[in-house]
């Protein structure tokens, strides 16, 4: 019998789980992996080479391979599959062991699992991981939450495998309970918003200004070399240059215009509504994916619902430069909304988030990594109580200087009949946030008129109701 004990185990040897396991082994950790699909276990064994990796064909075999107290990671689909894995592990583990959920689980599920397992003496960590297949293999951004002492047990592993930015590992203990999974959810919500904004710049430049695929690639490459440097812009430029082997044309034009989603954007919007924190760019992005999904209806509607019929009449280079500045402003506004949500959740849910640390670990490995995160980190480091990035003394003026570009882009889109819901939402949020007065007093009057919901006055304390109609 093999007496060797391995430092950490992994349940789920799909793309992410296998690559994360190989990443750990690359950094000198002895690891063991299990998957219900034994073909994946065999593939892991074949890929392991000289690395210190073992494959297991059952939860019992996996846990028997691990040193005690055991640390078992899971990278499986969120939802019932996570509970099924926990159910299978429980007979094989003991008090003091730690289970680590590295998937995109809903934070409320994470809180429930943490409570249930704690009653049995089992530690549970909810860990968000961003970076996709490449990040898992070579260094992701890692967002852990749960019991601090459980995190400390696996901290050396997580710090070793994380991406690095400015010489620092892109991982930090974020807080108790579901802090890690909540931060990852908001990360994904911001990701939805940024992707929608980029797709709208594509539409404006393609349908609006008539740029070719090569011209689009060149624009995104130029943007990525400057202040807008970001992973999403980097891959967007590559996408427009990619040639389809089947047709010999650009692959982008062969891809159906229906965007899929797994739910994290929707969860962000729902959580924001529960906390009464506006995140309209994320909301617009989620709705836009839903609208893209009714392709049949859109195709039928296009035959008889006609738009303005206007044509782009300006200089393309001038418009593209304006679009770059508008995208810069809208991107900061999107980050501002996500971080405002994290600030509110931290207070309400007791996470104790340090938002400068959140920005720090997003600088490398993750999908929303961008140069602006260094400025965001500095903003919250200078003022941990900062209510919103739009009132930061550096980022606020940057957005204000670009507001005219944002307005021109939105106006041009409306004139051309090109939908830009995320840009419009960003501008509306900017104008709403900077407004000392909003027309909500009329809404309160209406609510009191039809439902006696009462209102407050500007000239007196208290709650009031008016009998608006005379008998």
Short mmCIF file of C-alpha atoms in Angstrom, two decimals:
data_model
loop_
_atom_site.label_atom_id
_atom_site.label_comp_id
_atom_site.label_asym_id
_atom_site.label_seq_id
_atom_site.Cartn_x
_atom_site.Cartn_y
_atom_site.Cartn_z
CA UNK A 1 0.00 0.00 0.00
CA UNK A 2 1.19 3.49 -0.90
CA UNK A 3 1.83 5.32 2.37
CA UNK A 4 2.36 8.73 0.76
CA UNK A 5 -0.10 11.40 1.82
CA UNK A 6 -0.97 14.28 -0.50
CA UNK A 7 -1.37 17.89 0.54
CA UNK A 8 -4.58 18.79 -1.23
CA UNK A 9 -7.36 17.08 -3.19
CA UNK A 10 -9.56 18.21 -6.08
CA UNK A 11 -13.03 16.99 -6.97
CA UNK A 12 -13.91 17.84 -10.57
CA UNK A 13 -11.33 17.35 -13.30
CA UNK A 14 -12.94 19.35 -16.06
CA UNK A 15 -11.03 22.15 -17.75
CA UNK A 16 -10.80 24.40 -14.69
CA UNK A 17 -10.26 21.72 -12.04
CA UNK A 18 -7.60 19.84 -14.01
CA UNK A 19 -5.66 22.99 -14.84
CA UNK A 20 -5.81 24.28 -11.28
CA UNK A 21 -4.51 20.92 -10.03
CA UNK A 22 -1.64 21.02 -12.54
CA UNK A 23 -0.89 24.59 -11.44
CA UNK A 24 -0.59 23.45 -7.83
CA UNK A 25 1.69 20.57 -8.82
CA UNK A 26 3.84 22.96 -10.87
CA UNK A 27 4.45 24.89 -7.66
CA UNK A 28 5.69 21.86 -5.77
CA UNK A 29 2.52 20.72 -4.00
CA UNK A 30 1.53 17.06 -3.95
CA UNK A 31 -2.05 16.78 -5.18
CA UNK A 32 -4.71 14.18 -5.83
CA UNK A 33 -7.73 14.45 -8.11
CA UNK A 34 -11.07 12.71 -8.50
CA UNK A 35 -13.88 12.87 -11.05
CA UNK A 36 -16.93 10.68 -11.55
CA UNK A 37 -15.84 10.49 -15.18
CA UNK A 38 -12.99 8.00 -14.93
CA UNK A 39 -11.81 9.06 -18.39
CA UNK A 40 -10.88 12.43 -16.89
CA UNK A 41 -8.93 10.66 -14.15
CA UNK A 42 -6.99 8.69 -16.75
CA UNK A 43 -6.34 11.88 -18.72
CA UNK A 44 -4.98 13.54 -15.57
CA UNK A 45 -2.64 10.64 -14.94
CA UNK A 46 -1.40 10.81 -18.52
CA UNK A 47 -0.86 14.58 -18.35
CA UNK A 48 0.83 14.52 -14.94
CA UNK A 49 4.19 13.39 -16.29
CA UNK A 50 6.76 13.80 -13.54
CA UNK A 51 4.52 16.00 -11.38
CA UNK A 52 3.47 14.81 -7.92
CA UNK A 53 -0.14 13.99 -8.87
CA UNK A 54 -2.37 11.02 -8.09
CA UNK A 55 -5.73 10.19 -9.64
CA UNK A 56 -8.55 8.62 -7.63
CA UNK A 57 -11.70 6.86 -8.80
CA UNK A 58 -13.90 7.45 -5.72
CA UNK A 59 -14.34 10.00 -2.93
CA UNK A 60 -13.13 7.39 -0.46
CA UNK A 61 -9.93 6.79 -2.40
CA UNK A 62 -9.34 10.52 -2.77
CA UNK A 63 -9.75 11.31 0.92
CA UNK A 64 -7.63 8.29 1.93
CA UNK A 65 -4.77 9.76 -0.11
CA UNK A 66 -4.82 13.07 1.77
CA UNK A 67 -2.83 14.15 4.79
CA UNK A 68 -4.95 15.06 7.82
CA UNK A 69 -6.55 17.41 8.52
CA UNK A 70 -7.68 17.14 4.93
CA UNK A 71 -8.20 19.97 2.43
CA UNK A 72 -10.51 19.12 -0.47
CA UNK A 73 -11.26 21.55 -3.30
CA UNK A 74 -14.29 21.32 -5.57
CA UNK A 75 -14.56 22.73 -9.07
CA UNK A 76 -17.96 21.53 -10.24
CA UNK A 77 -21.07 23.29 -11.61
CA UNK A 78 -22.89 25.50 -9.11
CA UNK A 79 -26.13 24.29 -7.56
CA UNK A 80 -27.19 20.71 -6.79
CA UNK A 81 -23.88 19.25 -8.03
CA UNK A 82 -22.02 21.01 -5.20
CA UNK A 83 -24.41 19.54 -2.64
CA UNK A 84 -24.07 16.09 -4.22
CA UNK A 85 -20.28 16.25 -3.93
CA UNK A 86 -20.48 17.36 -0.30
CA UNK A 87 -22.90 14.49 0.39
CA UNK A 88 -20.43 12.00 -1.13
CA UNK A 89 -17.48 13.44 0.82
CA UNK A 90 -19.06 13.56 4.26
CA UNK A 91 -18.71 9.84 5.09
CA UNK A 92 -15.02 10.05 4.17
CA UNK A 93 -13.90 13.14 6.08
CA UNK A 94 -13.62 14.12 9.73
CA UNK A 95 -13.93 17.07 12.09
CA UNK A 96 -11.32 19.70 11.34
CA UNK A 97 -11.16 18.95 7.61
CA UNK A 98 -11.87 21.76 5.16
CA UNK A 99 -13.94 21.70 1.96
CA UNK A 100 -13.28 24.47 -0.55
CA UNK A 101 -15.89 25.37 -3.17
CA UNK A 102 -14.05 27.07 -6.05
CA UNK A 103 -17.07 27.29 -8.37
CA UNK A 104 -19.51 30.12 -9.06
CA UNK A 105 -21.92 29.23 -6.28
CA UNK A 106 -24.62 31.67 -5.20
CA UNK A 107 -23.52 33.37 -1.99
CA UNK A 108 -26.69 32.39 -0.12
CA UNK A 109 -26.00 28.72 -0.88
CA UNK A 110 -22.47 29.21 0.41
CA UNK A 111 -23.73 30.66 3.70
CA UNK A 112 -26.11 27.73 4.16
CA UNK A 113 -23.42 25.13 3.42
CA UNK A 114 -20.98 26.84 5.74
CA UNK A 115 -23.50 26.77 8.59
CA UNK A 116 -24.53 23.16 7.96
CA UNK A 117 -20.95 21.88 7.78
CA UNK A 118 -19.83 23.92 10.80
CA UNK A 119 -22.39 22.01 12.86
CA UNK A 120 -20.45 18.84 11.99
CA UNK A 121 -17.07 20.43 12.71
CA UNK A 122 -16.17 20.72 9.01
CA UNK A 123 -14.70 24.00 7.74
CA UNK A 124 -16.02 25.42 4.47
CA UNK A 125 -14.50 28.09 2.23
CA UNK A 126 -16.28 29.77 -0.68
CA UNK A 127 -13.56 30.78 -3.11
CA UNK A 128 -14.17 32.73 -6.30
CA UNK A 129 -11.70 32.05 -9.10
CA UNK A 130 -11.42 34.13 -12.27
CA UNK A 131 -9.17 33.74 -15.26
CA UNK A 132 -10.66 30.96 -17.33
CA UNK A 133 -8.68 27.97 -18.55
CA UNK A 134 -5.42 29.89 -19.01
CA UNK A 135 -5.72 31.54 -15.62
CA UNK A 136 -6.38 28.26 -13.83
CA UNK A 137 -3.25 26.78 -15.37
CA UNK A 138 -0.90 29.75 -15.11
CA UNK A 139 -2.33 32.02 -12.40
CA UNK A 140 -5.89 33.16 -11.67
CA UNK A 141 -7.30 35.88 -9.45
CA UNK A 142 -8.54 34.16 -6.28
CA UNK A 143 -11.26 35.52 -3.95
CA UNK A 144 -11.54 33.48 -0.72
CA UNK A 145 -14.13 33.88 2.02
CA UNK A 146 -15.07 31.86 5.10
CA UNK A 147 -13.41 31.05 8.44
CA UNK A 148 -10.07 32.85 8.71
CA UNK A 149 -8.25 29.89 10.26
CA UNK A 150 -9.40 27.59 7.44
CA UNK A 151 -8.08 30.10 4.90
CA UNK A 152 -4.72 30.27 6.66
CA UNK A 153 -4.33 26.50 6.23
CA UNK A 154 -4.52 26.76 2.43
CA UNK A 155 -3.08 30.27 2.07
CA UNK A 156 0.39 29.06 0.98
CA UNK A 157 -1.18 27.03 -1.84
CA UNK A 158 -3.46 29.85 -3.01
CA UNK A 159 -0.70 32.45 -2.90
CA UNK A 160 1.62 30.18 -4.87
CA UNK A 161 -0.84 29.46 -7.69
CA UNK A 162 -2.38 32.94 -8.00
CA UNK A 163 -1.52 35.43 -10.72
CA UNK A 164 0.91 38.14 -9.73
CA UNK A 165 0.61 41.88 -10.33
CA UNK A 166 3.27 44.32 -9.18
CA UNK A 167 5.05 41.40 -7.51
CA UNK A 168 2.01 40.61 -5.32
CA UNK A 169 -0.14 37.47 -5.50
CA UNK A 170 -3.68 38.22 -6.69
CA UNK A 171 -5.32 36.61 -3.70
CA UNK A 172 -6.41 37.93 -0.31
CA UNK A 173 -8.66 36.81 2.50
CA UNK A 174 -11.79 38.86 1.89
CA UNK A 175 -13.97 38.14 4.91
CA UNK A 176 -16.20 35.67 6.73
CA UNK A 177 -19.10 33.68 5.38
CA UNK A 178 -19.83 34.07 1.69
CA UNK A 179 -17.59 37.12 1.17
CA UNK A 180 -15.51 35.39 -1.50
CA UNK A 181 -18.43 34.21 -3.58
CA UNK A 182 -20.22 37.57 -3.25
CA UNK A 183 -17.11 39.40 -4.53
CA UNK A 184 -16.81 36.91 -7.41
CA UNK A 185 -20.48 37.44 -8.29
CA UNK A 186 -19.98 41.21 -8.46
CA UNK A 187 -16.78 40.68 -10.46
CA UNK A 188 -18.90 38.78 -12.99
CA UNK A 189 -21.57 41.50 -12.96
CA UNK A 190 -18.92 44.10 -13.83
CA UNK A 191 -17.68 41.69 -16.49
CA UNK A 192 -21.18 41.60 -18.02
CA UNK A 193 -21.26 45.40 -18.11
CA UNK A 194 -17.82 45.79 -19.69
CA UNK A 195 -18.51 43.14 -22.31
CA UNK A 196 -21.78 44.84 -23.24
CA UNK A 197 -20.05 48.21 -23.55
CA UNK A 198 -17.39 46.72 -25.82
CA UNK A 199 -20.04 45.04 -27.97
CA UNK A 200 -21.78 48.41 -28.32
CA UNK A 201 -18.54 50.05 -29.48
CA UNK A 202 -18.30 47.26 -32.06
CA UNK A 203 -21.83 47.91 -33.28
CA UNK A 204 -21.26 51.67 -33.52
CA UNK A 205 -18.03 51.24 -35.45
CA UNK A 206 -19.30 48.43 -37.69
CA UNK A 207 -22.90 49.34 -38.52
CA UNK A 208 -22.48 53.01 -37.76
CA UNK A 209 -19.10 53.99 -39.18
CA UNK A 210 -18.51 51.01 -41.48
CA UNK A 211 -15.15 49.81 -40.12
CA UNK A 212 -13.80 46.50 -41.44
CA UNK A 213 -12.61 43.63 -39.24
CA UNK A 214 -8.98 44.68 -39.70
CA UNK A 215 -9.82 48.29 -38.86
CA UNK A 216 -11.75 47.17 -35.77
CA UNK A 217 -8.85 45.00 -34.63
CA UNK A 218 -6.47 47.93 -35.07
CA UNK A 219 -8.73 50.21 -33.01
CA UNK A 220 -8.96 47.78 -30.10
CA UNK A 221 -5.22 47.15 -30.25
CA UNK A 222 -4.57 50.88 -30.06
CA UNK A 223 -7.00 51.30 -27.16
CA UNK A 224 -5.33 48.43 -25.33
CA UNK A 225 -1.90 50.06 -25.64
CA UNK A 226 -3.06 53.15 -23.74
CA UNK A 227 -4.95 54.03 -20.58
CA UNK A 228 -7.70 51.53 -21.47
CA UNK A 229 -5.32 48.57 -21.30
CA UNK A 230 -7.47 45.59 -20.32
CA UNK A 231 -7.73 41.86 -20.91
CA UNK A 232 -11.16 42.16 -22.56
CA UNK A 233 -9.86 44.66 -25.12
CA UNK A 234 -6.83 42.48 -25.77
CA UNK A 235 -8.91 39.43 -26.65
CA UNK A 236 -11.42 41.53 -28.62
CA UNK A 237 -8.65 42.67 -30.98
CA UNK A 238 -7.56 39.05 -31.45
CA UNK A 239 -11.13 37.95 -32.14
CA UNK A 240 -11.47 40.33 -35.10
CA UNK A 241 -8.28 39.00 -36.67
CA UNK A 242 -9.19 35.31 -36.29
CA UNK A 243 -9.89 33.53 -39.60
CA UNK A 244 -12.47 30.74 -39.72
CA UNK A 245 -10.92 27.53 -41.08
CA UNK A 246 -14.26 26.47 -42.57
CA UNK A 247 -15.05 29.59 -44.60
CA UNK A 248 -11.72 31.38 -44.88
CA UNK A 249 -13.45 34.52 -43.60
CA UNK A 250 -13.37 36.15 -40.19
CA UNK A 251 -14.90 33.85 -37.61
CA UNK A 252 -16.74 36.68 -35.86
CA UNK A 253 -19.14 36.94 -38.82
CA UNK A 254 -20.04 33.25 -38.57
CA UNK A 255 -21.04 33.41 -34.89
CA UNK A 256 -24.76 33.62 -34.12
CA UNK A 257 -25.77 36.85 -32.37
CA UNK A 258 -27.33 35.18 -29.30
CA UNK A 259 -25.39 35.69 -26.07
CA UNK A 260 -25.65 32.99 -23.41
CA UNK A 261 -25.35 33.45 -19.66
CA UNK A 262 -24.96 31.31 -16.55
CA UNK A 263 -26.72 33.60 -14.08
CA UNK A 264 -24.06 35.54 -12.20
CA UNK A 265 -24.99 38.81 -13.91
CA UNK A 266 -28.64 38.29 -13.00
CA UNK A 267 -27.63 37.47 -9.41
CA UNK A 268 -25.69 40.75 -9.26
CA UNK A 269 -28.73 42.73 -10.41
CA UNK A 270 -31.02 40.89 -7.98
CA UNK A 271 -28.66 41.42 -5.04
CA UNK A 272 -28.27 45.10 -5.92
CA UNK A 273 -32.05 45.52 -5.96
CA UNK A 274 -32.31 43.81 -2.58
CA UNK A 275 -29.72 46.23 -1.17
CA UNK A 276 -31.20 49.21 -3.08
CA UNK A 277 -27.92 49.96 -4.82
CA UNK A 278 -28.32 51.02 -8.47
CA UNK A 279 -26.21 49.05 -10.98
CA UNK A 280 -27.96 50.05 -14.24
CA UNK A 281 -25.05 49.13 -16.54
CA UNK A 282 -25.14 45.55 -15.24
CA UNK A 283 -28.94 45.53 -15.52
CA UNK A 284 -28.70 46.71 -19.12
CA UNK A 285 -26.12 44.04 -19.93
CA UNK A 286 -28.29 41.26 -18.53
CA UNK A 287 -31.36 42.54 -20.39
CA UNK A 288 -29.35 42.86 -23.61
CA UNK A 289 -28.35 39.19 -23.42
CA UNK A 290 -32.01 38.31 -22.89
CA UNK A 291 -32.98 40.43 -25.90
CA UNK A 292 -30.32 38.78 -28.04
CA UNK A 293 -31.85 35.43 -27.14
CA UNK A 294 -35.17 36.12 -28.89
CA UNK A 295 -33.50 35.96 -32.29
CA UNK A 296 -36.63 34.72 -34.08
CA UNK A 297 -38.74 37.60 -32.83
CA UNK A 298 -36.06 40.12 -33.70
CA UNK A 299 -35.73 38.74 -37.21
CA UNK A 300 -39.49 38.93 -37.76
CA UNK A 301 -39.73 42.42 -36.25
CA UNK A 302 -36.92 43.71 -38.47
CA UNK A 303 -39.12 43.15 -41.52
CA UNK A 304 -41.75 45.71 -40.57
CA UNK A 305 -40.43 47.88 -37.70
CA UNK A 306 -38.18 50.44 -39.32
CA UNK A 307 -35.70 52.75 -37.60
CA UNK A 308 -34.65 56.30 -38.41
CA UNK A 309 -32.71 55.45 -41.55
CA UNK A 310 -29.98 57.96 -40.72
CA UNK A 311 -26.43 57.47 -41.94
CA UNK A 312 -23.14 58.20 -40.27
CA UNK A 313 -21.95 61.50 -41.67
CA UNK A 314 -18.93 62.52 -39.63
CA UNK A 315 -15.23 61.79 -39.80
CA UNK A 316 -14.61 58.23 -38.68
CA UNK A 317 -11.33 58.99 -36.93
CA UNK A 318 -12.91 61.76 -34.87
CA UNK A 319 -15.84 59.55 -33.90
CA UNK A 320 -13.58 56.61 -32.94
CA UNK A 321 -11.53 58.92 -30.71
CA UNK A 322 -14.72 60.16 -29.04
CA UNK A 323 -15.86 56.56 -28.62
CA UNK A 324 -12.58 55.68 -26.91
CA UNK A 325 -13.04 58.46 -24.37
CA UNK A 326 -16.72 57.58 -23.87
CA UNK A 327 -15.82 53.94 -23.27
CA UNK A 328 -13.21 55.02 -20.72
CA UNK A 329 -15.84 57.01 -18.81
CA UNK A 330 -18.48 54.27 -19.02
CA UNK A 331 -15.97 51.65 -17.83
CA UNK A 332 -15.13 53.64 -14.70
CA UNK A 333 -18.86 54.15 -14.07
CA UNK A 334 -19.37 50.37 -14.35
CA UNK A 335 -16.62 49.67 -11.81
CA UNK A 336 -18.09 52.38 -9.58
CA UNK A 337 -21.48 50.67 -9.54
CA UNK A 338 -19.99 47.26 -8.72
CA UNK A 339 -17.81 48.58 -5.93
CA UNK A 340 -20.70 50.58 -4.46
CA UNK A 341 -22.61 47.29 -4.30
CA UNK A 342 -19.68 45.60 -2.56
CA UNK A 343 -19.48 48.44 -0.06
CA UNK A 344 -23.17 48.10 0.81
CA UNK A 345 -23.00 44.31 1.05
CA UNK A 346 -19.93 44.51 3.25
CA UNK A 347 -21.85 46.59 5.78
CA UNK A 348 -25.15 44.73 5.54
CA UNK A 349 -23.70 41.21 5.51
CA UNK A 350 -20.76 41.83 7.86
CA UNK A 351 -18.03 40.95 5.36
CA UNK A 352 -15.68 43.75 6.38
CA UNK A 353 -14.37 44.05 2.81
CA UNK A 354 -11.30 46.17 2.14
CA UNK A 355 -12.12 47.50 -1.31
CA UNK A 356 -8.52 48.45 -2.03
CA UNK A 357 -7.65 44.77 -1.57
CA UNK A 358 -10.48 43.74 -3.90
CA UNK A 359 -9.10 46.07 -6.57
CA UNK A 360 -5.58 44.80 -5.90
CA UNK A 361 -6.40 41.15 -6.52
CA UNK A 362 -8.39 42.03 -9.66
CA UNK A 363 -5.29 43.59 -11.28
CA UNK A 364 -4.00 40.24 -12.57
CA UNK A 365 -5.37 36.89 -13.68
CA UNK A 366 -9.06 37.79 -13.78
CA UNK A 367 -11.28 38.61 -16.74
CA UNK A 368 -11.88 42.26 -15.72
CA UNK A 369 -8.22 43.05 -15.09
CA UNK A 370 -7.40 46.50 -16.42
CA UNK A 371 -4.96 49.34 -15.88
CA UNK A 372 -7.65 51.46 -14.21
CA UNK A 373 -7.75 49.04 -11.27
CA UNK A 374 -4.47 50.52 -10.03
CA UNK A 375 -6.21 53.91 -9.79
CA UNK A 376 -9.22 52.28 -8.13
CA UNK A 377 -6.96 50.61 -5.60
CA UNK A 378 -5.31 53.95 -4.83
CA UNK A 379 -8.69 55.63 -4.44
CA UNK A 380 -9.86 53.21 -1.74
CA UNK A 381 -6.44 53.08 -0.09
CA UNK A 382 -6.51 56.88 0.29
CA UNK A 383 -10.13 56.88 1.48
CA UNK A 384 -11.48 53.49 2.66
CA UNK A 385 -14.85 55.14 3.30
CA UNK A 386 -15.16 56.51 -0.24
CA UNK A 387 -18.89 56.18 -1.10
CA UNK A 388 -18.40 56.09 -4.87
CA UNK A 389 -15.54 56.28 -7.36
CA UNK A 390 -17.25 59.23 -9.05
CA UNK A 391 -16.36 61.41 -6.08
CA UNK A 392 -12.74 60.27 -5.93
CA UNK A 393 -10.46 63.28 -6.44
CA UNK A 394 -8.67 61.63 -9.38
CA UNK A 395 -11.17 59.31 -11.08
CA UNK A 396 -14.14 61.66 -10.70
CA UNK A 397 -12.57 64.44 -12.79
CA UNK A 398 -11.40 61.85 -15.36
CA UNK A 399 -15.01 60.82 -15.94
CA UNK A 400 -16.25 64.42 -15.92
CA UNK A 401 -13.73 65.40 -18.59
CA UNK A 402 -15.10 62.66 -20.83
CA UNK A 403 -18.79 63.28 -20.22
CA UNK A 404 -19.21 65.28 -23.45
CA UNK A 405 -17.83 62.33 -25.43
CA UNK A 406 -20.29 60.04 -23.67
CA UNK A 407 -23.16 62.37 -24.54
CA UNK A 408 -22.12 62.65 -28.20
CA UNK A 409 -21.82 58.88 -28.54
CA UNK A 410 -25.27 58.31 -27.03
CA UNK A 411 -26.80 61.01 -29.25
CA UNK A 412 -25.20 59.57 -32.38
CA UNK A 413 -26.40 56.09 -31.49
CA UNK A 414 -29.96 57.34 -31.01
CA UNK A 415 -29.85 59.21 -34.32
CA UNK A 416 -28.56 56.11 -36.15
CA UNK A 417 -31.00 53.75 -34.45
CA UNK A 418 -28.19 51.61 -32.97
CA UNK A 419 -29.00 50.26 -29.49
CA UNK A 420 -26.49 51.22 -26.80
CA UNK A 421 -28.31 50.43 -23.55
CA UNK A 422 -25.14 50.15 -21.46
CA UNK A 423 -23.76 53.50 -22.64
CA UNK A 424 -27.17 55.10 -22.04
CA UNK A 425 -27.36 53.53 -18.57
CA UNK A 426 -23.87 54.77 -17.72
CA UNK A 427 -24.75 58.31 -18.76
CA UNK A 428 -28.07 58.25 -16.90
CA UNK A 429 -26.33 57.01 -13.75
CA UNK A 430 -23.69 59.75 -14.05
CA UNK A 431 -26.34 62.44 -14.45
CA UNK A 432 -28.53 60.98 -11.71
CA UNK A 433 -25.68 60.63 -9.22
CA UNK A 434 -24.52 64.24 -9.76
CA UNK A 435 -28.08 65.65 -9.42
CA UNK A 436 -28.91 67.34 -6.12
CA UNK A 437 -32.59 67.14 -7.08
CA UNK A 438 -34.43 64.30 -8.84
CA UNK A 439 -38.15 64.12 -9.75
CA UNK A 440 -38.83 61.47 -7.12
CA UNK A 441 -41.09 63.94 -5.27
CA UNK A 442 -43.67 63.44 -8.02
CA UNK A 443 -43.46 59.68 -7.57
CA UNK A 444 -44.05 60.11 -3.84
CA UNK A 445 -47.05 62.36 -4.53
CA UNK A 446 -48.49 59.76 -6.93
CA UNK A 447 -47.96 56.97 -4.39
CA UNK A 448 -49.70 58.99 -1.73
CA UNK A 449 -52.53 59.92 -4.12
CA UNK A 450 -53.49 56.39 -5.14
CA UNK A 451 -52.31 54.38 -2.14
CA UNK A 452 -51.99 56.71 0.85
CA UNK A 453 -48.32 55.70 1.12
CA UNK A 454 -47.41 59.10 2.69
CA UNK A 455 -44.52 61.41 1.95
CA UNK A 456 -41.96 63.63 3.67
CA UNK A 457 -41.65 67.41 3.25
CA UNK A 458 -38.63 69.62 2.63
CA UNK A 459 -39.85 72.23 5.09
CA UNK A 460 -40.99 70.15 8.06
CA UNK A 461 -40.08 66.95 9.87
CA UNK A 462 -42.42 63.99 9.93
CA UNK A 463 -44.53 61.84 7.62
CA UNK A 464 -47.52 63.32 5.82
CA UNK A 465 -50.60 62.24 3.90
CA UNK A 466 -52.87 64.40 1.79
CA UNK A 467 -56.47 63.77 0.86
CA UNK A 468 -55.94 64.65 -2.81
CA UNK A 469 -59.55 64.38 -3.96
CA UNK A 470 -62.47 66.18 -2.38
CA UNK A 471 -65.54 64.06 -1.63
#
